[in-house]
mmCIF file of C-alpha atoms in Angstrom:
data_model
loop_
_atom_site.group_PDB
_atom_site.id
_atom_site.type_symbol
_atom_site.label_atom_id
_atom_site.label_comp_id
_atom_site.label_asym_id
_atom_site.label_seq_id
_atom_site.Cartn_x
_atom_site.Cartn_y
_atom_site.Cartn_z
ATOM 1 C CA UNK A 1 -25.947 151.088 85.795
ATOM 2 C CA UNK A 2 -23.625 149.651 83.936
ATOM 3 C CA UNK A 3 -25.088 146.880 81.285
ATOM 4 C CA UNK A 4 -23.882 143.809 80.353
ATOM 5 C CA UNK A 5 -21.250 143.343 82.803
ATOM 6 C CA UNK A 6 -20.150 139.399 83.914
ATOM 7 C CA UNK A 7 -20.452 139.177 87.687
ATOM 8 C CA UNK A 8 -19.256 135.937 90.188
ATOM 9 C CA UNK A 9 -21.907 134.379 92.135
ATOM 10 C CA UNK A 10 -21.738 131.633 94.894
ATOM 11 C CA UNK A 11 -24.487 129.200 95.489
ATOM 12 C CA UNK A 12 -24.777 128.489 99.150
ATOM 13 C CA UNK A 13 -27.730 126.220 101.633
ATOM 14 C CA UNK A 14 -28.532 125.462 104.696
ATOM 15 C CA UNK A 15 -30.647 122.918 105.436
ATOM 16 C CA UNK A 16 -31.745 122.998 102.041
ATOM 17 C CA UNK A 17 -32.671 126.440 101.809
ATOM 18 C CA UNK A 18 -30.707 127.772 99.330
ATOM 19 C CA UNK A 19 -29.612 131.373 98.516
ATOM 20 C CA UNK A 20 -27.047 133.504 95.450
ATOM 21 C CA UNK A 21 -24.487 135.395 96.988
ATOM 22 C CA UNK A 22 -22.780 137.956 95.305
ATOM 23 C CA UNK A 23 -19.321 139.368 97.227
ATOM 24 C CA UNK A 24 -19.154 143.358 97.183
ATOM 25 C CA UNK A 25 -16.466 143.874 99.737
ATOM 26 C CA UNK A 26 -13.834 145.146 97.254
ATOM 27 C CA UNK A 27 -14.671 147.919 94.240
ATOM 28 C CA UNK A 28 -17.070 146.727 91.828
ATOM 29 C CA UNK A 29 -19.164 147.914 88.584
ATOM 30 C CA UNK A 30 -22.389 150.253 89.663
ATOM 31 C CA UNK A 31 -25.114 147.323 89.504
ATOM 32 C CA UNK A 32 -28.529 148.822 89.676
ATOM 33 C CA UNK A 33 -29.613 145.540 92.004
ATOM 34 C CA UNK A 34 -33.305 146.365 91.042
ATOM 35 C CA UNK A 35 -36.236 144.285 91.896
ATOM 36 C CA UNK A 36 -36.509 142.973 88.048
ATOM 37 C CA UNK A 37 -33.017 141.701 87.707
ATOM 38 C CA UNK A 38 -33.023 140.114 91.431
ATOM 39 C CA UNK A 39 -36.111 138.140 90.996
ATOM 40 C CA UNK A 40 -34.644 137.314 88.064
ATOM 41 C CA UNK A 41 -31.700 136.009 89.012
ATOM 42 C CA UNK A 42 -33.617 134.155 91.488
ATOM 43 C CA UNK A 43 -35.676 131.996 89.340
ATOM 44 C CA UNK A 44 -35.505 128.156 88.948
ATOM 45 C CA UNK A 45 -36.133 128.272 85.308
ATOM 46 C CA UNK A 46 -34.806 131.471 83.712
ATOM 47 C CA UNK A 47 -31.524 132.331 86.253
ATOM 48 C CA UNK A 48 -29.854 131.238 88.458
ATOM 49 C CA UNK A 49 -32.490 129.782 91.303
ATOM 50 C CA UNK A 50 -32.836 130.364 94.790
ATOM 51 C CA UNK A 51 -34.938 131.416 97.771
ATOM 52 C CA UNK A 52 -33.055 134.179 98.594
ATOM 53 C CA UNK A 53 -30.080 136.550 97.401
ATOM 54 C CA UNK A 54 -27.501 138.060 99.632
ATOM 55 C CA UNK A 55 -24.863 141.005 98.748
ATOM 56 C CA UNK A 56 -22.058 140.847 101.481
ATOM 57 C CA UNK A 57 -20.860 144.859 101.300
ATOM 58 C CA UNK A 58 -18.515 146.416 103.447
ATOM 59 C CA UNK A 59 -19.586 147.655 107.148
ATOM 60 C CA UNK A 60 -17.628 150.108 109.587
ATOM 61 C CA UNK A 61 -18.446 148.806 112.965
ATOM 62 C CA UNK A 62 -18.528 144.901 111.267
ATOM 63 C CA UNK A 63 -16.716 142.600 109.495
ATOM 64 C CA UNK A 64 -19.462 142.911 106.519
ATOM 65 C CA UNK A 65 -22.886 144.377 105.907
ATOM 66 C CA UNK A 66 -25.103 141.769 104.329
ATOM 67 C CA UNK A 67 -27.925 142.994 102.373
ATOM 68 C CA UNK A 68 -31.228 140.831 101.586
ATOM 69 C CA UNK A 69 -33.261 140.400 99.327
ATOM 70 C CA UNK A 70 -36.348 137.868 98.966
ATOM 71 C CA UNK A 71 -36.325 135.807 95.907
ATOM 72 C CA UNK A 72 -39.304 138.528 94.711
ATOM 73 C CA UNK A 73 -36.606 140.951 94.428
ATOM 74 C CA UNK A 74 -37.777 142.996 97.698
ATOM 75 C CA UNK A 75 -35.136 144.163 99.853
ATOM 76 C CA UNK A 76 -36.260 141.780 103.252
ATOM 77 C CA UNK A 77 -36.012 141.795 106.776
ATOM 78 C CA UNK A 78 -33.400 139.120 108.613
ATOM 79 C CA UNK A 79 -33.001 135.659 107.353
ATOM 80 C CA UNK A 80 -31.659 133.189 109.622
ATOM 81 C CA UNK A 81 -30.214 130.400 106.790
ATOM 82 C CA UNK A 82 -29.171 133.163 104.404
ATOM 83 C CA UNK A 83 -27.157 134.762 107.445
ATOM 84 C CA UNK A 84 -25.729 131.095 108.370
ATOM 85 C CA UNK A 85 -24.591 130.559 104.485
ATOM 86 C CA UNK A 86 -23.375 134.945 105.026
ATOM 87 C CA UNK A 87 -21.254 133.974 107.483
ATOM 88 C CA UNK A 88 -19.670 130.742 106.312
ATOM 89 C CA UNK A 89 -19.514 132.341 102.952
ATOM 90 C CA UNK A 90 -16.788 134.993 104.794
ATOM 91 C CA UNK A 91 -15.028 132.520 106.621
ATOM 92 C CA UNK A 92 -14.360 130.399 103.067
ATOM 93 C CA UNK A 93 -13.994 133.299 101.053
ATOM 94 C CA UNK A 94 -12.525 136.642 103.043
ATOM 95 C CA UNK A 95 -11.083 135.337 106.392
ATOM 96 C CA UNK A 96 -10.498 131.908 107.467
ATOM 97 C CA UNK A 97 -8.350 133.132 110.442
ATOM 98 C CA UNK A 98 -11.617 133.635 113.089
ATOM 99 C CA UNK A 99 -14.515 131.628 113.516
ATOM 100 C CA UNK A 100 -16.528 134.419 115.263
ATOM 101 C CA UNK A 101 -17.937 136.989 112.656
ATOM 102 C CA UNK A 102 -19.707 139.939 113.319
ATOM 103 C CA UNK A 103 -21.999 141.274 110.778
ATOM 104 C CA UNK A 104 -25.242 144.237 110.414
ATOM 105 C CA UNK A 105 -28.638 143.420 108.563
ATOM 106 C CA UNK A 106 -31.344 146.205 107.986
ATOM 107 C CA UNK A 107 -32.337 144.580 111.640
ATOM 108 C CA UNK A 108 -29.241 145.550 113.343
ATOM 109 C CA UNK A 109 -25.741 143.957 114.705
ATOM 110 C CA UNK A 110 -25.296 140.360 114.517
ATOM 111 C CA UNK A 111 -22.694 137.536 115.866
ATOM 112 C CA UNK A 112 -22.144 134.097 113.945
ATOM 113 C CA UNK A 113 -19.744 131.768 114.716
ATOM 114 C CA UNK A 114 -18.539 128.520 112.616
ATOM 115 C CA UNK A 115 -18.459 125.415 115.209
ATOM 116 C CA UNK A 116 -16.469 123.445 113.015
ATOM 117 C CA UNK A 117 -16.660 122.103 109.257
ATOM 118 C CA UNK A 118 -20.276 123.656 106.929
ATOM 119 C CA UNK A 119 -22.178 123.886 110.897
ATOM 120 C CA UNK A 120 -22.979 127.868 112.060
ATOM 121 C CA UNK A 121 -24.538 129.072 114.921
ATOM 122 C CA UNK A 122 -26.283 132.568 114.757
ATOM 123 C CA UNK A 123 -27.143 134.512 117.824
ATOM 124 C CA UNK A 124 -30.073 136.880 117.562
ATOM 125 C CA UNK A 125 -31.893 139.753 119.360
ATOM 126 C CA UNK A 126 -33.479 138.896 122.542
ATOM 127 C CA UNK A 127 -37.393 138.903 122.117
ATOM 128 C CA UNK A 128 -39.538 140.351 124.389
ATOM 129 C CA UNK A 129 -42.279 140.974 122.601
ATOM 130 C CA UNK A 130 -45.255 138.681 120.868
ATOM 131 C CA UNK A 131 -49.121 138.259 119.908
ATOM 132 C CA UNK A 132 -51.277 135.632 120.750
ATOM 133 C CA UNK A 133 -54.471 134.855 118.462
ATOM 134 C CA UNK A 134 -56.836 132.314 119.249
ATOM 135 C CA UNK A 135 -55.438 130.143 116.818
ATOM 136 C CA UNK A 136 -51.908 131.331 116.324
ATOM 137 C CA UNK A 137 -48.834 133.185 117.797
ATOM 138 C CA UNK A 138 -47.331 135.972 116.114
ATOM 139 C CA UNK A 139 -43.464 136.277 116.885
ATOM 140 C CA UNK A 140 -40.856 139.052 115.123
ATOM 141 C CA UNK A 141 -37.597 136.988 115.560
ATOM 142 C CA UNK A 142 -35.902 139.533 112.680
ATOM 143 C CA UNK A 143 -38.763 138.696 110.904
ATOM 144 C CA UNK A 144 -42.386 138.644 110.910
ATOM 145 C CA UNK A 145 -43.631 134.632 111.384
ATOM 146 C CA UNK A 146 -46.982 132.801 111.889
ATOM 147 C CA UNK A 147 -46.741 130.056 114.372
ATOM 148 C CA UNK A 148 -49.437 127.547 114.149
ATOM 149 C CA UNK A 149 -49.388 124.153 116.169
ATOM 150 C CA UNK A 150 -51.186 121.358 114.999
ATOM 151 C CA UNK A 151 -51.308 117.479 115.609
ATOM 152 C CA UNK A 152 -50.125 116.451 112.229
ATOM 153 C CA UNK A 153 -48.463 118.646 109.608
ATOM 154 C CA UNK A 154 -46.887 115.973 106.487
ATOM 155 C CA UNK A 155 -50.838 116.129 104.619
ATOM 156 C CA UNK A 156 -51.060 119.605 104.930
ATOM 157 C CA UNK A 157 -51.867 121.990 101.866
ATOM 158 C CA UNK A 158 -49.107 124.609 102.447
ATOM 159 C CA UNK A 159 -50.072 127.189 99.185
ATOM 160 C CA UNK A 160 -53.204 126.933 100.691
ATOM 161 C CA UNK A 161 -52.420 127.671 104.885
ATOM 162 C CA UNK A 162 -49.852 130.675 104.021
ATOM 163 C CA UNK A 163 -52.203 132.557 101.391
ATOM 164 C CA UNK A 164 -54.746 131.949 104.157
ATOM 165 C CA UNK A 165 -52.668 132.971 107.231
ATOM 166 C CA UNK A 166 -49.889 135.471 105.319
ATOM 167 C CA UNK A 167 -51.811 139.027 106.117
ATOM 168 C CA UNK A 168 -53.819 137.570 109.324
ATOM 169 C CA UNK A 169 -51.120 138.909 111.381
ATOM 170 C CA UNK A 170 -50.284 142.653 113.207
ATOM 171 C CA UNK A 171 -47.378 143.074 110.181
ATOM 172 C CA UNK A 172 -51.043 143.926 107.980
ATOM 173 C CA UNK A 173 -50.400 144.016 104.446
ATOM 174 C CA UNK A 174 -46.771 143.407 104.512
ATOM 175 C CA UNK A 175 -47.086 139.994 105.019
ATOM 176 C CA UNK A 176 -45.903 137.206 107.377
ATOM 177 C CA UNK A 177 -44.317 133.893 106.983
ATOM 178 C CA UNK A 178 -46.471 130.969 108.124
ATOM 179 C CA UNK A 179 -45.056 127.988 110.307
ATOM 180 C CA UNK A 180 -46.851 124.792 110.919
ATOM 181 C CA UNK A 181 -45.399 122.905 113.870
ATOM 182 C CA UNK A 182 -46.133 119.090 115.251
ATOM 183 C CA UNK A 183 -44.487 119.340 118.488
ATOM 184 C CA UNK A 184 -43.484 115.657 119.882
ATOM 185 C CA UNK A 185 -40.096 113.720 120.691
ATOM 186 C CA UNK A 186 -39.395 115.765 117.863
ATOM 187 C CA UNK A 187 -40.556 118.661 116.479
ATOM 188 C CA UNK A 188 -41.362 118.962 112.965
ATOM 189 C CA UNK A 189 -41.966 122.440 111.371
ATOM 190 C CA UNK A 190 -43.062 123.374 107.542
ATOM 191 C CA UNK A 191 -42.496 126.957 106.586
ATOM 192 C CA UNK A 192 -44.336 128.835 103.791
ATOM 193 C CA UNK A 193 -42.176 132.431 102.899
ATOM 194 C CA UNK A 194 -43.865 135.539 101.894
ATOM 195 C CA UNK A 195 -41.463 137.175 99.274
ATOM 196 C CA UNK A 196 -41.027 133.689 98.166
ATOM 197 C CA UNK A 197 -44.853 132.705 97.975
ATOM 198 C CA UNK A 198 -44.704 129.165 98.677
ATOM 199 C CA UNK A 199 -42.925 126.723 100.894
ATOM 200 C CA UNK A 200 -39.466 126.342 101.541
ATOM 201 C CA UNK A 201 -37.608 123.434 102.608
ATOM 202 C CA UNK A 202 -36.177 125.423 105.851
ATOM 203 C CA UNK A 203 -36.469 128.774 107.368
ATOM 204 C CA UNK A 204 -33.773 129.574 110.288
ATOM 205 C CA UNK A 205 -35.634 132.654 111.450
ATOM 206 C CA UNK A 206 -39.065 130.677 111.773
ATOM 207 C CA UNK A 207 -37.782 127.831 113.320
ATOM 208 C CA UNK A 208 -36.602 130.476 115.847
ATOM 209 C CA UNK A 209 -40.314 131.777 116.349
ATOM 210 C CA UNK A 210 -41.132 128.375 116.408
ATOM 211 C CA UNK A 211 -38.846 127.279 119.711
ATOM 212 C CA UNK A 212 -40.053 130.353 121.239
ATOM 213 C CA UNK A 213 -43.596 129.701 120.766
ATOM 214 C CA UNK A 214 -43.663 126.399 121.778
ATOM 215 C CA UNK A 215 -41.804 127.485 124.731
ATOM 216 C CA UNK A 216 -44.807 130.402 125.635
ATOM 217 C CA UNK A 217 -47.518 127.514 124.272
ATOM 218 C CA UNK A 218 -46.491 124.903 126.817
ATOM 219 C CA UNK A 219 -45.378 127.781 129.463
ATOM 220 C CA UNK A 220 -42.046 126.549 129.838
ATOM 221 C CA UNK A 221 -40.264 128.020 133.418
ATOM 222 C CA UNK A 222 -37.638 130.249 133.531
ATOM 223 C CA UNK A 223 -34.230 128.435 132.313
ATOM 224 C CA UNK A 224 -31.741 127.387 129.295
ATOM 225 C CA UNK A 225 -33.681 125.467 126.672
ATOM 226 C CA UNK A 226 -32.650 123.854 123.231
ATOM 227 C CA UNK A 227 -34.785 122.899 120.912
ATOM 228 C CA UNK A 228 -34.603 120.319 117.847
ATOM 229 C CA UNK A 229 -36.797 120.876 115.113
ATOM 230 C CA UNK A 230 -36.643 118.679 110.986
ATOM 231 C CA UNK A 231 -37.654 120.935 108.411
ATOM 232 C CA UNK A 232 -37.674 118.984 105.096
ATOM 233 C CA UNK A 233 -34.296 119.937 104.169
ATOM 234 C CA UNK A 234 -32.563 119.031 107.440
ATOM 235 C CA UNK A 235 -32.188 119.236 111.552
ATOM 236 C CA UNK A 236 -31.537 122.706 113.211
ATOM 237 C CA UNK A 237 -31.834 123.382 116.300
ATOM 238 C CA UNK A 238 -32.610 126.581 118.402
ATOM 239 C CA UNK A 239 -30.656 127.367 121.678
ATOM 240 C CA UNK A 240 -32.483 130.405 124.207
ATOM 241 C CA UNK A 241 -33.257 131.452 127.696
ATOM 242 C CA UNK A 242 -36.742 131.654 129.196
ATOM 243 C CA UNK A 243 -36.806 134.954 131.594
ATOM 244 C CA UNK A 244 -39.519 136.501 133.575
ATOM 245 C CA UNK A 245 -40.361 138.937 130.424
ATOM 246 C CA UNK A 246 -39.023 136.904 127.096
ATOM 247 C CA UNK A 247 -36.114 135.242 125.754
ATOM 248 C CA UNK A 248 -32.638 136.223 125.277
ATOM 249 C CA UNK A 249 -29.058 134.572 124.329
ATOM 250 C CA UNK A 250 -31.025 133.041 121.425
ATOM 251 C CA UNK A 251 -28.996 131.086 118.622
ATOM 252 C CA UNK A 252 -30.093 129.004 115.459
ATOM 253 C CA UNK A 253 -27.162 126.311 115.073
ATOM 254 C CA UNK A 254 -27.390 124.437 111.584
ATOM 255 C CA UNK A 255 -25.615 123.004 108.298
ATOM 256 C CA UNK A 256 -24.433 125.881 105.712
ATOM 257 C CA UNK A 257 -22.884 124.641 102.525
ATOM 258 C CA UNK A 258 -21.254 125.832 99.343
ATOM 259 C CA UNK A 259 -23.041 124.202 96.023
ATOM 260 C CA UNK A 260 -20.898 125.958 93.383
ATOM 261 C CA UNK A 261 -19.982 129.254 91.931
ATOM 262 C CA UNK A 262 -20.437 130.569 88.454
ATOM 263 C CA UNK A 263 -20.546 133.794 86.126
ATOM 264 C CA UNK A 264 -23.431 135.047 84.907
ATOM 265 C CA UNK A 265 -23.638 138.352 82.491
ATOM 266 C CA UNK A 266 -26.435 140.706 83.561
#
């Protein structure tokens, strides 16, 4: 590793959650990205701050690899915002000739597309696959989520609900997120994020599990369905088909801004 070198960073959100995103697609210093300098990094009152931190890198079958990392410093599973902010970080940034972007994850191949001025839809892999508890669904939509559906959600303890619900789930002792949803005219959702330990003010990929759920909790027939949910930091919404055995041509449409960009010696 080399020490004491200045790297740029970009400071990106969607729907208020916000993530650090740090462009690798040309030659750059050997940064040991350990656990200890990403959490770092990540923190509101000693770094930078964010929920999450993102290293675009170059892919051969894709126009980038992005590589995730919770704000704990673990290496993470899919996140649906950070990808958003990913992809309209590239078209900004790399290549503001296409609006359709393909991209890998640790999960797989990915397509994003920007609709039109800081709004990005993500498409997803088709879900076939889920666990119903007596009180709760479990759903992998790229990563592990908690769906829980209750009458009222703005009173609720969130700390308290995701340390309560975060290992109750067939993901064990790695953890789930935890989703609390009040479905009506429309849906609100609150989102407490393992890695992060507390709640965030959006989370694309639970919102996701969320549509879905609702979709298997109110047995919705086999069609097209979109779905609006507000998470405190904004409206997303989630577009899928219902088939006979799960849901496919799934996308998370949403706001992704740039905040500002920086140097930062590490």
């Amino acid at each position: 590793m080399i020490n004491g070198v200045e790297i740029e960073f970009f400071k990106y959100q969607g729907a208020g959650n916000d993530f650090i995103i740090v462009n690798q697609l040309q030659v750059n210093p050997a940064i040991d990205w350990s656990r200890e300098l990403v959490a770092k990094l990540c923190d509101r009152y000693f770094g930078i701050g964010a929920d999450g931190f993102i290293i675009i890198q170059p892919a051969e079958s894709a126009d980038f690899h992005m590589l995730y990392y919770n704000s704990d410093g673990q290496v993470s599973t899919l996140c649906g915002n950070g990808s958003r902010c990913a992809v309209w970080f590239y078209y900004q940034n790399v290549r503001n000739t296409i609006t359709n972007v393909r991209f890998t994850t640790n999960e797989g191949l990915f397509e994003g597309e920007v609709i039109d001025s800081e709004l990005v839809k993500l498409k997803v892999l088709d879900l076939n696959d889920w666990k119903e508890k007596s009180d709760f669904y479990f759903l992998n939509t790229g990563s592990p989520h908690i769906v829980l559906f209750q009458s009222s959600i703005d009173q609720a303890d969130m700390d308290e609900v995701g340390k309560r619900y975060r290992n109750q789930s067939p993901n064990g002792a790695a953890g789930s997120n935890v989703n609390l949803v009040q479905v009506g005219s429309e849906n609100k959702i609150r989102t407490y994020e393992r890695g992060v330990e507390g709640e965030t003010l959006a989370c694309g990929t639970g919102i996701i599990a969320s549509a879905l759920a609702k979709a298997i909790h109110k047995a919705y027939p086999v069609g097209t369905y979109i779905e609006s949910f507000e998470a405190k930091g904004g409206r997303l919404q989630v577009y899928f088909n219902k088939t006979e055995s799960g849901f496919e041509q799934i996308y998370l449409e949403g706001p992704a801004q740039e905040e500002f960009k920086g140097k930062v010696k590490i």
